[in-house]
XYZ file of N, CA and C in Angstrom:
255
model
N -6.403 -9.008 17.621
C -7.200 -10.200 17.816
C -6.326 -11.292 18.471
N -5.045 -11.282 18.197
C -4.200 -12.338 18.785
C -4.305 -12.365 20.299
N -4.451 -11.186 20.911
C -4.597 -11.150 22.365
C -5.850 -11.839 22.787
N -6.946 -11.629 22.065
C -8.211 -12.308 22.352
C -8.099 -13.810 22.210
N -7.456 -14.259 21.112
C -7.281 -15.668 20.891
C -6.487 -16.323 22.003
N -5.448 -15.612 22.433
C -4.564 -16.140 23.513
C -5.339 -16.203 24.824
N -6.220 -15.260 25.077
C -7.045 -15.275 26.285
C -7.987 -16.472 26.274
N -8.602 -16.729 25.114
C -9.529 -17.870 24.994
C -8.735 -19.167 25.256
N -7.590 -19.306 24.638
C -6.752 -20.519 24.855
C -6.385 -20.677 26.318
N -5.936 -19.592 26.930
C -5.490 -19.635 28.314
C -6.592 -20.094 29.263
N -7.829 -19.523 29.070
C -8.956 -19.882 29.967
C -9.335 -21.348 29.734
N -9.356 -21.759 28.460
C -9.722 -23.182 28.178
C -8.729 -24.130 28.829
N -7.441 -23.855 28.665
C -6.417 -24.728 29.269
C -6.484 -24.731 30.798
N -6.834 -23.557 31.405
C -6.956 -23.455 32.840
C -8.106 -24.348 33.366
N -9.040 -24.626 32.519
C -10.199 -25.445 32.982
C -9.840 -26.956 33.111
N -8.630 -27.297 32.610
C -8.183 -28.692 32.633
C -8.296 -29.383 31.298
N -8.809 -28.664 30.318
C -8.939 -29.230 28.940
C -7.516 -29.454 28.417
N -7.169 -30.706 28.109
C -5.781 -30.998 27.787
C -5.503 -31.219 26.304
N -6.510 -31.137 25.505
C -6.306 -31.309 24.048
C -5.744 -30.014 23.438
N -5.077 -30.126 22.299
C -4.640 -28.909 21.593
C -5.852 -28.006 21.259
N -5.708 -26.770 21.418
C -6.808 -25.812 21.160
C -6.280 -24.529 20.547
N -7.047 -23.989 19.643
C -6.729 -22.722 18.985
C -7.800 -21.709 19.318
N -7.425 -20.618 19.944
C -8.346 -19.557 20.243
C -8.995 -19.015 18.987
N -8.250 -18.944 17.907
C -8.773 -18.462 16.643
C -9.853 -19.407 16.118
N -9.621 -20.720 16.239
C -10.646 -21.686 15.794
C -11.881 -21.605 16.597
N -11.767 -21.437 17.919
C -12.924 -21.260 18.798
C -13.705 -20.034 18.424
N -12.999 -18.924 18.243
C -13.657 -17.663 17.881
C -14.358 -17.797 16.492
N -13.693 -18.394 15.529
C -14.323 -18.594 14.241
C -15.570 -19.489 14.336
N -15.491 -20.518 15.132
C -16.626 -21.383 15.321
C -17.835 -20.653 15.931
N -17.536 -19.792 16.914
C -18.608 -18.973 17.517
C -19.207 -18.080 16.432
N -18.391 -17.411 15.649
C -18.895 -16.506 14.628
C -19.774 -17.266 13.610
N -19.357 -18.459 13.244
C -20.162 -19.299 12.336
C -21.506 -19.650 12.992
N -21.462 -19.982 14.284
C -22.680 -20.406 14.961
C -23.701 -19.263 15.138
N -23.213 -18.047 15.305
C -24.122 -16.917 15.587
C -24.517 -16.190 14.284
N -23.908 -16.514 13.173
C -24.201 -15.795 11.936
C -25.699 -15.865 11.597
N -26.285 -14.726 11.435
C -27.728 -14.651 11.049
C -28.701 -14.733 12.197
N -28.229 -14.891 13.407
C -29.084 -14.994 14.557
C -29.504 -13.596 15.051
N -30.712 -13.506 15.549
C -31.252 -12.247 16.126
C -30.652 -12.008 17.501
N -30.812 -10.800 17.989
C -30.386 -10.457 19.360
C -31.063 -11.394 20.317
N -30.360 -11.805 21.361
C -30.945 -12.664 22.367
C -29.881 -13.525 23.012
N -30.307 -14.393 23.883
C -29.445 -15.311 24.592
C -29.660 -16.747 24.041
N -28.568 -17.393 23.791
C -28.590 -18.707 23.119
C -27.702 -19.707 23.808
N -28.109 -20.965 23.727
C -27.250 -22.125 24.039
C -27.006 -22.801 22.699
N -25.804 -22.742 22.226
C -25.439 -23.293 20.913
C -24.484 -24.471 21.091
N -24.777 -25.578 20.369
C -23.952 -26.772 20.457
C -23.127 -26.857 19.155
N -21.873 -27.251 19.314
C -20.985 -27.403 18.167
C -20.146 -28.671 18.338
N -20.141 -29.498 17.327
C -19.253 -30.686 17.360
C -17.879 -30.205 16.926
N -17.105 -29.807 17.939
C -15.811 -29.157 17.669
C -14.796 -30.139 17.125
N -14.807 -31.369 17.620
C -13.971 -32.440 17.093
C -14.916 -33.631 16.983
N -14.371 -34.760 16.473
C -15.206 -35.949 16.250
C -15.884 -36.394 17.560
N -15.166 -36.298 18.674
C -15.723 -36.784 19.960
C -15.815 -35.650 21.008
N -15.872 -34.440 20.557
C -15.914 -33.263 21.484
C -17.062 -32.349 21.081
N -17.890 -32.041 22.044
C -19.007 -31.085 21.831
C -18.731 -29.841 22.710
N -18.841 -28.686 22.056
C -18.726 -27.419 22.768
C -20.122 -26.857 22.917
N -20.457 -26.401 24.110
C -21.709 -25.683 24.372
C -21.367 -24.217 24.679
N -21.885 -23.339 23.793
C -21.617 -21.927 23.993
C -22.869 -21.294 24.549
N -22.720 -20.618 25.674
C -23.795 -19.784 26.285
C -23.507 -18.369 25.899
N -24.255 -17.882 24.884
C -23.914 -16.603 24.235
C -25.092 -15.624 24.271
N -24.763 -14.360 24.501
C -25.724 -13.267 24.323
C -25.316 -12.482 23.092
N -26.246 -12.309 22.141
C -25.978 -11.615 20.922
C -26.626 -10.241 21.027
N -25.846 -9.234 20.692
C -26.359 -7.848 20.643
C -26.103 -7.286 19.238
N -26.582 -6.048 19.016
C -26.488 -5.453 17.688
C -25.068 -5.491 17.116
N -24.115 -5.063 17.848
C -22.757 -4.902 17.284
C -21.730 -5.923 17.804
N -22.140 -6.754 18.766
C -21.140 -7.714 19.334
C -21.878 -8.888 19.989
N -21.097 -9.734 20.636
C -21.678 -10.825 21.417
C -20.844 -11.011 22.657
N -21.457 -11.706 23.643
C -20.768 -12.031 24.882
C -20.853 -13.519 25.108
N -19.680 -14.181 25.150
C -19.626 -15.592 25.479
C -19.528 -15.673 26.981
N -20.615 -16.094 27.620
C -20.641 -16.178 29.067
C -19.916 -17.435 29.563
N -20.387 -18.592 29.103
C -19.889 -19.893 29.585
C -19.608 -20.775 28.367
N -18.536 -21.447 28.407
C -18.177 -22.466 27.401
C -18.032 -23.782 28.175
N -18.811 -24.783 27.795
C -18.707 -26.123 28.360
C -18.197 -27.040 27.257
N -17.159 -27.814 27.562
C -16.542 -28.758 26.625
C -16.779 -30.150 27.142
N -17.523 -30.951 26.380
C -17.820 -32.332 26.760
C -16.953 -33.268 25.914
N -16.092 -34.009 26.582
C -15.140 -34.910 25.935
C -15.252 -36.290 26.580
N -14.646 -37.330 25.939
C -14.601 -38.624 26.594
C -13.792 -38.547 27.940
N -12.861 -37.604 28.020
C -12.058 -37.466 29.235
C -12.793 -36.781 30.378
N -13.924 -36.163 30.062
C -14.653 -35.451 31.100
C -15.296 -34.182 30.542
N -15.935 -33.424 31.463
C -16.575 -32.189 31.118
C -15.780 -31.039 31.728
N -15.539 -30.039 30.902
C -14.715 -28.888 31.337
C -15.536 -27.637 31.095
N -15.466 -26.676 32.015
C -16.272 -25.435 31.874
C -15.414 -24.222 32.117
N -15.656 -23.189 31.294
C -14.996 -21.903 31.416
C -16.075 -20.850 31.602
N -15.978 -19.997 32.629
C -16.877 -18.881 32.802
C -16.091 -17.626 32.347
N -16.426 -17.141 31.169
C -15.721 -16.000 30.602
C -16.159 -14.677 31.296
N -17.256 -14.698 32.037
C -17.733 -13.475 32.717
C -17.095 -13.332 34.084
N -16.390 -14.377 34.545
C -15.786 -14.345 35.899
C -14.545 -13.475 35.930
């Protein structure tokens, strides 16, 4: 899992997002957001920090999920990561 967390962190930092970020925290937040949801495509909003909103564009399947796009809205600007690219 550490490899996955590092990949999440690397892609987020590459978007220009300059705040400290933990791939494990992002992954855990996604898991909390999708818990109990049916299969389908969702746009989920999460107040990741007091002044930061994460928008997760997620497809949920029986055994897994796919995070397509993550948009981070902060006072410093909006940052986007396309995990499918």
